[in-house]
mmCIF file with all atom_site columns, C-alpha atoms in Angstrom:
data_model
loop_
_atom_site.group_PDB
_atom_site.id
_atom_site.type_symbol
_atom_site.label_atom_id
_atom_site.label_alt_id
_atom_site.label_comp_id
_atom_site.label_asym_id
_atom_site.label_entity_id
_atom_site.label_seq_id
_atom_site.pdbx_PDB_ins_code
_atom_site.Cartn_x
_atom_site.Cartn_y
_atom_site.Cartn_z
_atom_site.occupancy
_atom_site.B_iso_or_equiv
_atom_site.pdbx_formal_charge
_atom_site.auth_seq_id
_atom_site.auth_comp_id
_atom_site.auth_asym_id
_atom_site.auth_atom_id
_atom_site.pdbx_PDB_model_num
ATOM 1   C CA . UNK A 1 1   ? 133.593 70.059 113.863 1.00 41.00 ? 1   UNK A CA 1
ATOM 2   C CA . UNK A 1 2   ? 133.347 70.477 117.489 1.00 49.00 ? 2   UNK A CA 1
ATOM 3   C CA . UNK A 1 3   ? 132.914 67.843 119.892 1.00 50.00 ? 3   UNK A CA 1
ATOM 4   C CA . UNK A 1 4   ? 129.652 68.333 122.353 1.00 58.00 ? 4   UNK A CA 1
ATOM 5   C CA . UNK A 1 5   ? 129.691 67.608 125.833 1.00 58.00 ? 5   UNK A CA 1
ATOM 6   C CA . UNK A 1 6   ? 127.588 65.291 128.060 1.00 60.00 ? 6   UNK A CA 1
ATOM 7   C CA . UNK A 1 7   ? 123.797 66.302 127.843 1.00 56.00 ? 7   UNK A CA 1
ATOM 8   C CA . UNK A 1 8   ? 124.063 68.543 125.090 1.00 60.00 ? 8   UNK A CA 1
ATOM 9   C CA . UNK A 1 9   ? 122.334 66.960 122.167 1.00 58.00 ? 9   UNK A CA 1
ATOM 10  C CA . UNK A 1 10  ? 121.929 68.423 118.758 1.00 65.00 ? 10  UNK A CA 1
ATOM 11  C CA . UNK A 1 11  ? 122.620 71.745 117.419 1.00 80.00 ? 11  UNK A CA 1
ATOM 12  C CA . UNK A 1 12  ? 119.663 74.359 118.154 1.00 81.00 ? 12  UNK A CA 1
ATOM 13  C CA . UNK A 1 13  ? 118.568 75.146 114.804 1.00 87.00 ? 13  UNK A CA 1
ATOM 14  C CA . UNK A 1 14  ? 118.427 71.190 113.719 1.00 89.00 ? 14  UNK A CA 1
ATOM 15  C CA . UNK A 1 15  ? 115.904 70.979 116.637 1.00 87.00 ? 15  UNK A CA 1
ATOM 16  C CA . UNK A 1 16  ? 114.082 73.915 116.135 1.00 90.00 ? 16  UNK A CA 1
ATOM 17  C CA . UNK A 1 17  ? 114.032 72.686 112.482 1.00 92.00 ? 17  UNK A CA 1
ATOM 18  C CA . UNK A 1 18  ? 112.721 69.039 113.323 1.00 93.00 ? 18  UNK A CA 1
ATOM 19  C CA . UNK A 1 19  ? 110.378 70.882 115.628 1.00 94.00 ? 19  UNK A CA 1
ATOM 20  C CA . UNK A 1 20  ? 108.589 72.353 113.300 1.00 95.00 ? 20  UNK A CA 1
ATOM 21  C CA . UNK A 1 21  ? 109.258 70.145 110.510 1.00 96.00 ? 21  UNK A CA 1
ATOM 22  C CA . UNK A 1 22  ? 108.108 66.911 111.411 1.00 96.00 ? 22  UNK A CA 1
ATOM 23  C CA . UNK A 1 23  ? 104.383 68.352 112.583 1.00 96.00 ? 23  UNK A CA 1
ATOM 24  C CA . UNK A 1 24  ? 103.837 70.243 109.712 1.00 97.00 ? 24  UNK A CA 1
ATOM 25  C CA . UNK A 1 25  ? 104.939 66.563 107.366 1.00 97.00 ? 25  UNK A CA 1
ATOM 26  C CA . UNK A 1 26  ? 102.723 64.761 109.596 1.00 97.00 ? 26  UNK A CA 1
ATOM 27  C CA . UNK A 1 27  ? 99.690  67.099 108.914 1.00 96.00 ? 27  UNK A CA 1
ATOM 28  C CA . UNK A 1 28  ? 100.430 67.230 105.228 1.00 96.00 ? 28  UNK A CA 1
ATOM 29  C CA . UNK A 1 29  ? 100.827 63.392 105.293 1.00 96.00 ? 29  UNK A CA 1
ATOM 30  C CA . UNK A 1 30  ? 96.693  63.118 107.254 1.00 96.00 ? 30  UNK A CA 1
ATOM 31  C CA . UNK A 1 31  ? 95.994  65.594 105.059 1.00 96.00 ? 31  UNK A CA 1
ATOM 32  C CA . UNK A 1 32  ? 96.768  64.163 101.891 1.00 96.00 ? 32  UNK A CA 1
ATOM 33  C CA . UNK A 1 33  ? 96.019  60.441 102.746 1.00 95.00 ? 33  UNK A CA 1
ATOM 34  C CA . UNK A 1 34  ? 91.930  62.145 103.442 1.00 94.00 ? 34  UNK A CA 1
ATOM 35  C CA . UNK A 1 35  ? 89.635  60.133 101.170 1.00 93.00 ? 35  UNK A CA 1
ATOM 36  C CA . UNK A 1 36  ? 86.709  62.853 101.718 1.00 93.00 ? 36  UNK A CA 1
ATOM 37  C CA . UNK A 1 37  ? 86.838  66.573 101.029 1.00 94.00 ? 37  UNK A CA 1
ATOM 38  C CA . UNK A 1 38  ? 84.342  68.820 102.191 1.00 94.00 ? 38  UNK A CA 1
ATOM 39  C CA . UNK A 1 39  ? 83.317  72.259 102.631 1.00 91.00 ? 39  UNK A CA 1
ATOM 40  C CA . UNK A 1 40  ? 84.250  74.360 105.660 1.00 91.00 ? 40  UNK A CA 1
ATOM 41  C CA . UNK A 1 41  ? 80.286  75.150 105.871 1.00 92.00 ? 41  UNK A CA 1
ATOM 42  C CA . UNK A 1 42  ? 79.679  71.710 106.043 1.00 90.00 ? 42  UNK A CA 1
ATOM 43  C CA . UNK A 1 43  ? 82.389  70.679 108.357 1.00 91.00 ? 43  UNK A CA 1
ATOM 44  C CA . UNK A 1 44  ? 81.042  73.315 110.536 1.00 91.00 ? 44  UNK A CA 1
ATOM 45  C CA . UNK A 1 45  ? 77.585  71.353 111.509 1.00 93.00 ? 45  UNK A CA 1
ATOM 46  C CA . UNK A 1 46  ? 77.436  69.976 114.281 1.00 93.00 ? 46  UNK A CA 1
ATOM 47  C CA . UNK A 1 47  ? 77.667  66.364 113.788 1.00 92.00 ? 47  UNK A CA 1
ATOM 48  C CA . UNK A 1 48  ? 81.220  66.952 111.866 1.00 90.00 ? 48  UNK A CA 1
ATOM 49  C CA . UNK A 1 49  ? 82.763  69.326 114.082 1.00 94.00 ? 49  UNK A CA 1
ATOM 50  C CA . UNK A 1 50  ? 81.818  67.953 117.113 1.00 93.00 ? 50  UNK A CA 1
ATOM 51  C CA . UNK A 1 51  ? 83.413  64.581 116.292 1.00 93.00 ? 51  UNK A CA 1
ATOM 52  C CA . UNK A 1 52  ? 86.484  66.680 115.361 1.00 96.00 ? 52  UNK A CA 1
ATOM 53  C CA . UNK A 1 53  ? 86.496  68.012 119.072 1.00 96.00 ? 53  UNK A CA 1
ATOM 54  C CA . UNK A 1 54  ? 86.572  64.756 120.229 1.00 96.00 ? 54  UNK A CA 1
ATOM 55  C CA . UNK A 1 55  ? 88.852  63.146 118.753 1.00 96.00 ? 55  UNK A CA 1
ATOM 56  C CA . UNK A 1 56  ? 91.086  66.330 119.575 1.00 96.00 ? 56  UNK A CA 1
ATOM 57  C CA . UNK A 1 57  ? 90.420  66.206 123.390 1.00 97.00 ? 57  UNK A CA 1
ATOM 58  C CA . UNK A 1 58  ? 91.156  62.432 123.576 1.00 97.00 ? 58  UNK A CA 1
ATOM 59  C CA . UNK A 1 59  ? 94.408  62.629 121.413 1.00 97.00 ? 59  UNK A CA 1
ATOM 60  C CA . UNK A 1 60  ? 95.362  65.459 123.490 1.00 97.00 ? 60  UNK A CA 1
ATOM 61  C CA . UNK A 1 61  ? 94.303  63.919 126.542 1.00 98.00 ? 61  UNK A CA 1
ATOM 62  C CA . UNK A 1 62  ? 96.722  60.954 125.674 1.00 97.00 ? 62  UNK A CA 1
ATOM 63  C CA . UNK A 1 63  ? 99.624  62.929 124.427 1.00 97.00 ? 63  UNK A CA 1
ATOM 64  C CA . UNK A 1 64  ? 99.164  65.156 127.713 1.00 97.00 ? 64  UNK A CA 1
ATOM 65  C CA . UNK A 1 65  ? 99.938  62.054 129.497 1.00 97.00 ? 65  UNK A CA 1
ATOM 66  C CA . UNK A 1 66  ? 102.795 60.915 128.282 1.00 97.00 ? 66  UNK A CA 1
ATOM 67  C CA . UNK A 1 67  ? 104.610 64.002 127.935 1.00 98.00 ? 67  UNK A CA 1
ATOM 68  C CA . UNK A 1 68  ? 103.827 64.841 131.552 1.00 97.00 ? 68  UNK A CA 1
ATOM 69  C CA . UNK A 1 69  ? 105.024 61.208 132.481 1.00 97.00 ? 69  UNK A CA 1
ATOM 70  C CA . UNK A 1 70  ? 108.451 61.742 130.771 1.00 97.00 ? 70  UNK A CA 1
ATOM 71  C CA . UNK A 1 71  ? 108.942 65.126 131.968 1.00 97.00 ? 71  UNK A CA 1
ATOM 72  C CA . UNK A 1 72  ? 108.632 64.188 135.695 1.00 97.00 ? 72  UNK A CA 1
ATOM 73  C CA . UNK A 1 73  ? 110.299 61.390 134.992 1.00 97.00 ? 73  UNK A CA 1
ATOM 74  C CA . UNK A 1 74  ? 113.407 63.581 133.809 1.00 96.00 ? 74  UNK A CA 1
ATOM 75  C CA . UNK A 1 75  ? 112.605 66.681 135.644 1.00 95.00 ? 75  UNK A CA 1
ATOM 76  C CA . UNK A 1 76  ? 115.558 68.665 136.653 1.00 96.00 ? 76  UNK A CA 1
ATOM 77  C CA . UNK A 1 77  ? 118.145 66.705 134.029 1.00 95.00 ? 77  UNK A CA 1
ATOM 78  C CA . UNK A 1 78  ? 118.457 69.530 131.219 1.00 91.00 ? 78  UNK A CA 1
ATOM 79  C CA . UNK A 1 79  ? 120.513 72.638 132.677 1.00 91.00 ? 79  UNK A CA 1
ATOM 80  C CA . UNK A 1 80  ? 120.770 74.320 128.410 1.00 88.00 ? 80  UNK A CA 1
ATOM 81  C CA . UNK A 1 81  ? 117.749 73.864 126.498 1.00 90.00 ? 81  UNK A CA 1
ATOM 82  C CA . UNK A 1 82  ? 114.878 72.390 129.040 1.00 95.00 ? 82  UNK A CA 1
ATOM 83  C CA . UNK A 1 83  ? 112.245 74.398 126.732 1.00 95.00 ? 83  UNK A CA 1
ATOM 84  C CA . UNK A 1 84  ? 113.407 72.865 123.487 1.00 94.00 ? 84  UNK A CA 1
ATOM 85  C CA . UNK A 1 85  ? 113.792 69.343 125.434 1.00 94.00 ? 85  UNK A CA 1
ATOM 86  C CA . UNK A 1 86  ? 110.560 70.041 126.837 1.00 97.00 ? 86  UNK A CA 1
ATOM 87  C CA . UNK A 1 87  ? 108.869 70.940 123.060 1.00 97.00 ? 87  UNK A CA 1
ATOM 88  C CA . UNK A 1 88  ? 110.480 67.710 121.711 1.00 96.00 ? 88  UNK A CA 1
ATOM 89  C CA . UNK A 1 89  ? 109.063 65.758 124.045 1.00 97.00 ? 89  UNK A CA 1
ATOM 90  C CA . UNK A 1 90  ? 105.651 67.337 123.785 1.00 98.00 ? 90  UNK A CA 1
ATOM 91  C CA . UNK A 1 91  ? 105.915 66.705 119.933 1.00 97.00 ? 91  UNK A CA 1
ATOM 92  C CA . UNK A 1 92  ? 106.913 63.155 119.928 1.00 97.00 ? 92  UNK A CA 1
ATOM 93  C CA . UNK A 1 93  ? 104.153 62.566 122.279 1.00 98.00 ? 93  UNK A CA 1
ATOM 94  C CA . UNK A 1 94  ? 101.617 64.687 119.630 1.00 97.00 ? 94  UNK A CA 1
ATOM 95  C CA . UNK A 1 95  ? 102.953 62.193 116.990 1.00 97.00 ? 95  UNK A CA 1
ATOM 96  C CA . UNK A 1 96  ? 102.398 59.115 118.986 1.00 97.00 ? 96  UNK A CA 1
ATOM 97  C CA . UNK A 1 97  ? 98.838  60.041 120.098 1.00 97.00 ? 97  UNK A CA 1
ATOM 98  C CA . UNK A 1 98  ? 97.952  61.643 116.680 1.00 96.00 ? 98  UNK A CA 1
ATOM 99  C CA . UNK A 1 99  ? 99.018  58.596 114.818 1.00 96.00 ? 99  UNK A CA 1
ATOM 100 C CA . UNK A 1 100 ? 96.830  56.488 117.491 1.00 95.00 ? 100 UNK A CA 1
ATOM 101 C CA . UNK A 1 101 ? 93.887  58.894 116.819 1.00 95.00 ? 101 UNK A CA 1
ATOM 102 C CA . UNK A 1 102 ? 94.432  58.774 112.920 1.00 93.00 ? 102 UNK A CA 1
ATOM 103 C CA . UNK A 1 103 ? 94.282  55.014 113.193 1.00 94.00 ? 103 UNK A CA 1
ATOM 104 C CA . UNK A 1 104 ? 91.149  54.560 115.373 1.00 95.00 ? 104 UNK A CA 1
ATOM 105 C CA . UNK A 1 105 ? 88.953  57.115 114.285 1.00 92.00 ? 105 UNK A CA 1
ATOM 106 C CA . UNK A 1 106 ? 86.555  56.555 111.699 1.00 89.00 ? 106 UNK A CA 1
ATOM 107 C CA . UNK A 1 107 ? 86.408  60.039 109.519 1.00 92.00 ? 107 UNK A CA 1
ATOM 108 C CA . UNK A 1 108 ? 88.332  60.211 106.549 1.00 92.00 ? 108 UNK A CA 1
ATOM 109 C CA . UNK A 1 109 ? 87.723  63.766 106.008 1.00 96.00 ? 109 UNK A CA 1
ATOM 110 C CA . UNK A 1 110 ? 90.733  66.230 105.672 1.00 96.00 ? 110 UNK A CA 1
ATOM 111 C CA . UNK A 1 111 ? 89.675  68.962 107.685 1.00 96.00 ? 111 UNK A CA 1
ATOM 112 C CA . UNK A 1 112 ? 89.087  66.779 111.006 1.00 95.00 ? 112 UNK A CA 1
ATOM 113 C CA . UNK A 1 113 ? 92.211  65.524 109.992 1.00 95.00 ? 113 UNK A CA 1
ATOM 114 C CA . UNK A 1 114 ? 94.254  68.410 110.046 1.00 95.00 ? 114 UNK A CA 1
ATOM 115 C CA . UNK A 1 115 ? 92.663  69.766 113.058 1.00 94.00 ? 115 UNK A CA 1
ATOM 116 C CA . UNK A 1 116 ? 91.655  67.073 115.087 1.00 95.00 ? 116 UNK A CA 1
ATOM 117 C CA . UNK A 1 117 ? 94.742  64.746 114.451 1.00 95.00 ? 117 UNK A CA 1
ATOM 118 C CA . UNK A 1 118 ? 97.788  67.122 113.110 1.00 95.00 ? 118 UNK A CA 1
ATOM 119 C CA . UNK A 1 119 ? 97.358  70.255 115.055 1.00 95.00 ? 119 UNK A CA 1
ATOM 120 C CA . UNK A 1 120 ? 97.565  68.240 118.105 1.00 96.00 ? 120 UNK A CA 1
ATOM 121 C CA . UNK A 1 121 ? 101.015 67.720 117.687 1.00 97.00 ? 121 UNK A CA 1
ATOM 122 C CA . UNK A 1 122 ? 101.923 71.596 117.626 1.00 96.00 ? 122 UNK A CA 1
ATOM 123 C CA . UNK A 1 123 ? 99.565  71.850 120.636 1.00 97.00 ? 123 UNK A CA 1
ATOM 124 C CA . UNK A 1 124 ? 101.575 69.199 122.528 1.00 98.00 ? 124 UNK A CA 1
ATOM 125 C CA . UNK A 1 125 ? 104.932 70.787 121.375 1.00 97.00 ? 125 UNK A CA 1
ATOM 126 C CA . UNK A 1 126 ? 104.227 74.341 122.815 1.00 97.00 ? 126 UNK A CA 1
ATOM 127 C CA . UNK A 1 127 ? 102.646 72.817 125.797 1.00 97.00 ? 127 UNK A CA 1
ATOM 128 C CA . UNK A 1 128 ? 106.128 70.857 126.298 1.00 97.00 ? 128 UNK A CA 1
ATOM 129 C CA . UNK A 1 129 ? 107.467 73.506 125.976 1.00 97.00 ? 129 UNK A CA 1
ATOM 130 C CA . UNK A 1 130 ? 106.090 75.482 128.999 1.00 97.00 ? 130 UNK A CA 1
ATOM 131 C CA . UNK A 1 131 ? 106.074 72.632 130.951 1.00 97.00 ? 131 UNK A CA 1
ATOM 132 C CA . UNK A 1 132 ? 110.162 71.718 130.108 1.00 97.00 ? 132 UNK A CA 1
ATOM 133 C CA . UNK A 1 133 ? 111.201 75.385 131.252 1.00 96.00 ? 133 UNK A CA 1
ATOM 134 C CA . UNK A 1 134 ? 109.155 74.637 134.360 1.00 96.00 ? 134 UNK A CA 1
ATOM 135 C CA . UNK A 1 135 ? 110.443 70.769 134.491 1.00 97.00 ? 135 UNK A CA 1
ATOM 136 C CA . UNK A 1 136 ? 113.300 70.020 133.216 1.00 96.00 ? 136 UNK A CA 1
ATOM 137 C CA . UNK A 1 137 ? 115.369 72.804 134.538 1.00 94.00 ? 137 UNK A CA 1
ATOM 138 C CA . UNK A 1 138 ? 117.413 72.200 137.807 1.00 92.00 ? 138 UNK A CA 1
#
């Protein structure tokens, strides 16, 4: 196997893998741990979805923060892969604040839960990325 050099982490693929990976087990695992079930019609109304917004924009909100703060705080350090840096930072920030979000909020329902709590880690990932390439690079 070949030896990597100094600031070149994992292969590509393993990273692209965990990536995508690790959101889509942590949106099957709120998913599945959902005590309620309901329609799509009735998650539509007003009083369901619009607590699902919520709890999206804060746990956004949250993981926004923290992957901005640890991009600027290592902007300019990643001259190979500052998009896929960028994305794994934005994703381990979407697990952080969607764990947060899954533990405070009060629905058990699996819809808000996939939405309002999972998707916000693939939201946080591709906003990473953008803001890596932008960020990260020197």
């Amino acid at each position: 196997s070949e030896l990597r050099g100094p600031g070149k982490g994992g292969s590509r693929n393993l990273r692209l893998t965990l990536l995508i990976g690790l959101p889509l087990l942590f949106t099957a695992y709120v998913v599945l741990s959902s005590s309620e079930r309901f329609t799509f019609a009735k998650f539509s109304q007003v009083q369901f979805a619009g607590h699902a917004v919520v709890c999206g924009l804060v746990a956004i909100f949250f993981g926004l923060l923290v992957t901005a703060g640890a991009l600027i705080a290592w902007r300019r350090t990643d001259p190979y892969h500052p998009g896929l840096s960028g994305a794994t930072v934005g994703m381990v920030a979407g697990l952080a604040s969607g764990s947060g979000m899954t533990m405070a909020c009060g629905s058990h329902e699996a819809i808000h839960a996939c939405l309002a709590h999972g998707l916000v880690v693939f939201a946080l990932a591709l906003v990473g990325f953008g803001l890596g390439r932008r960020l990260l690079a020197p």
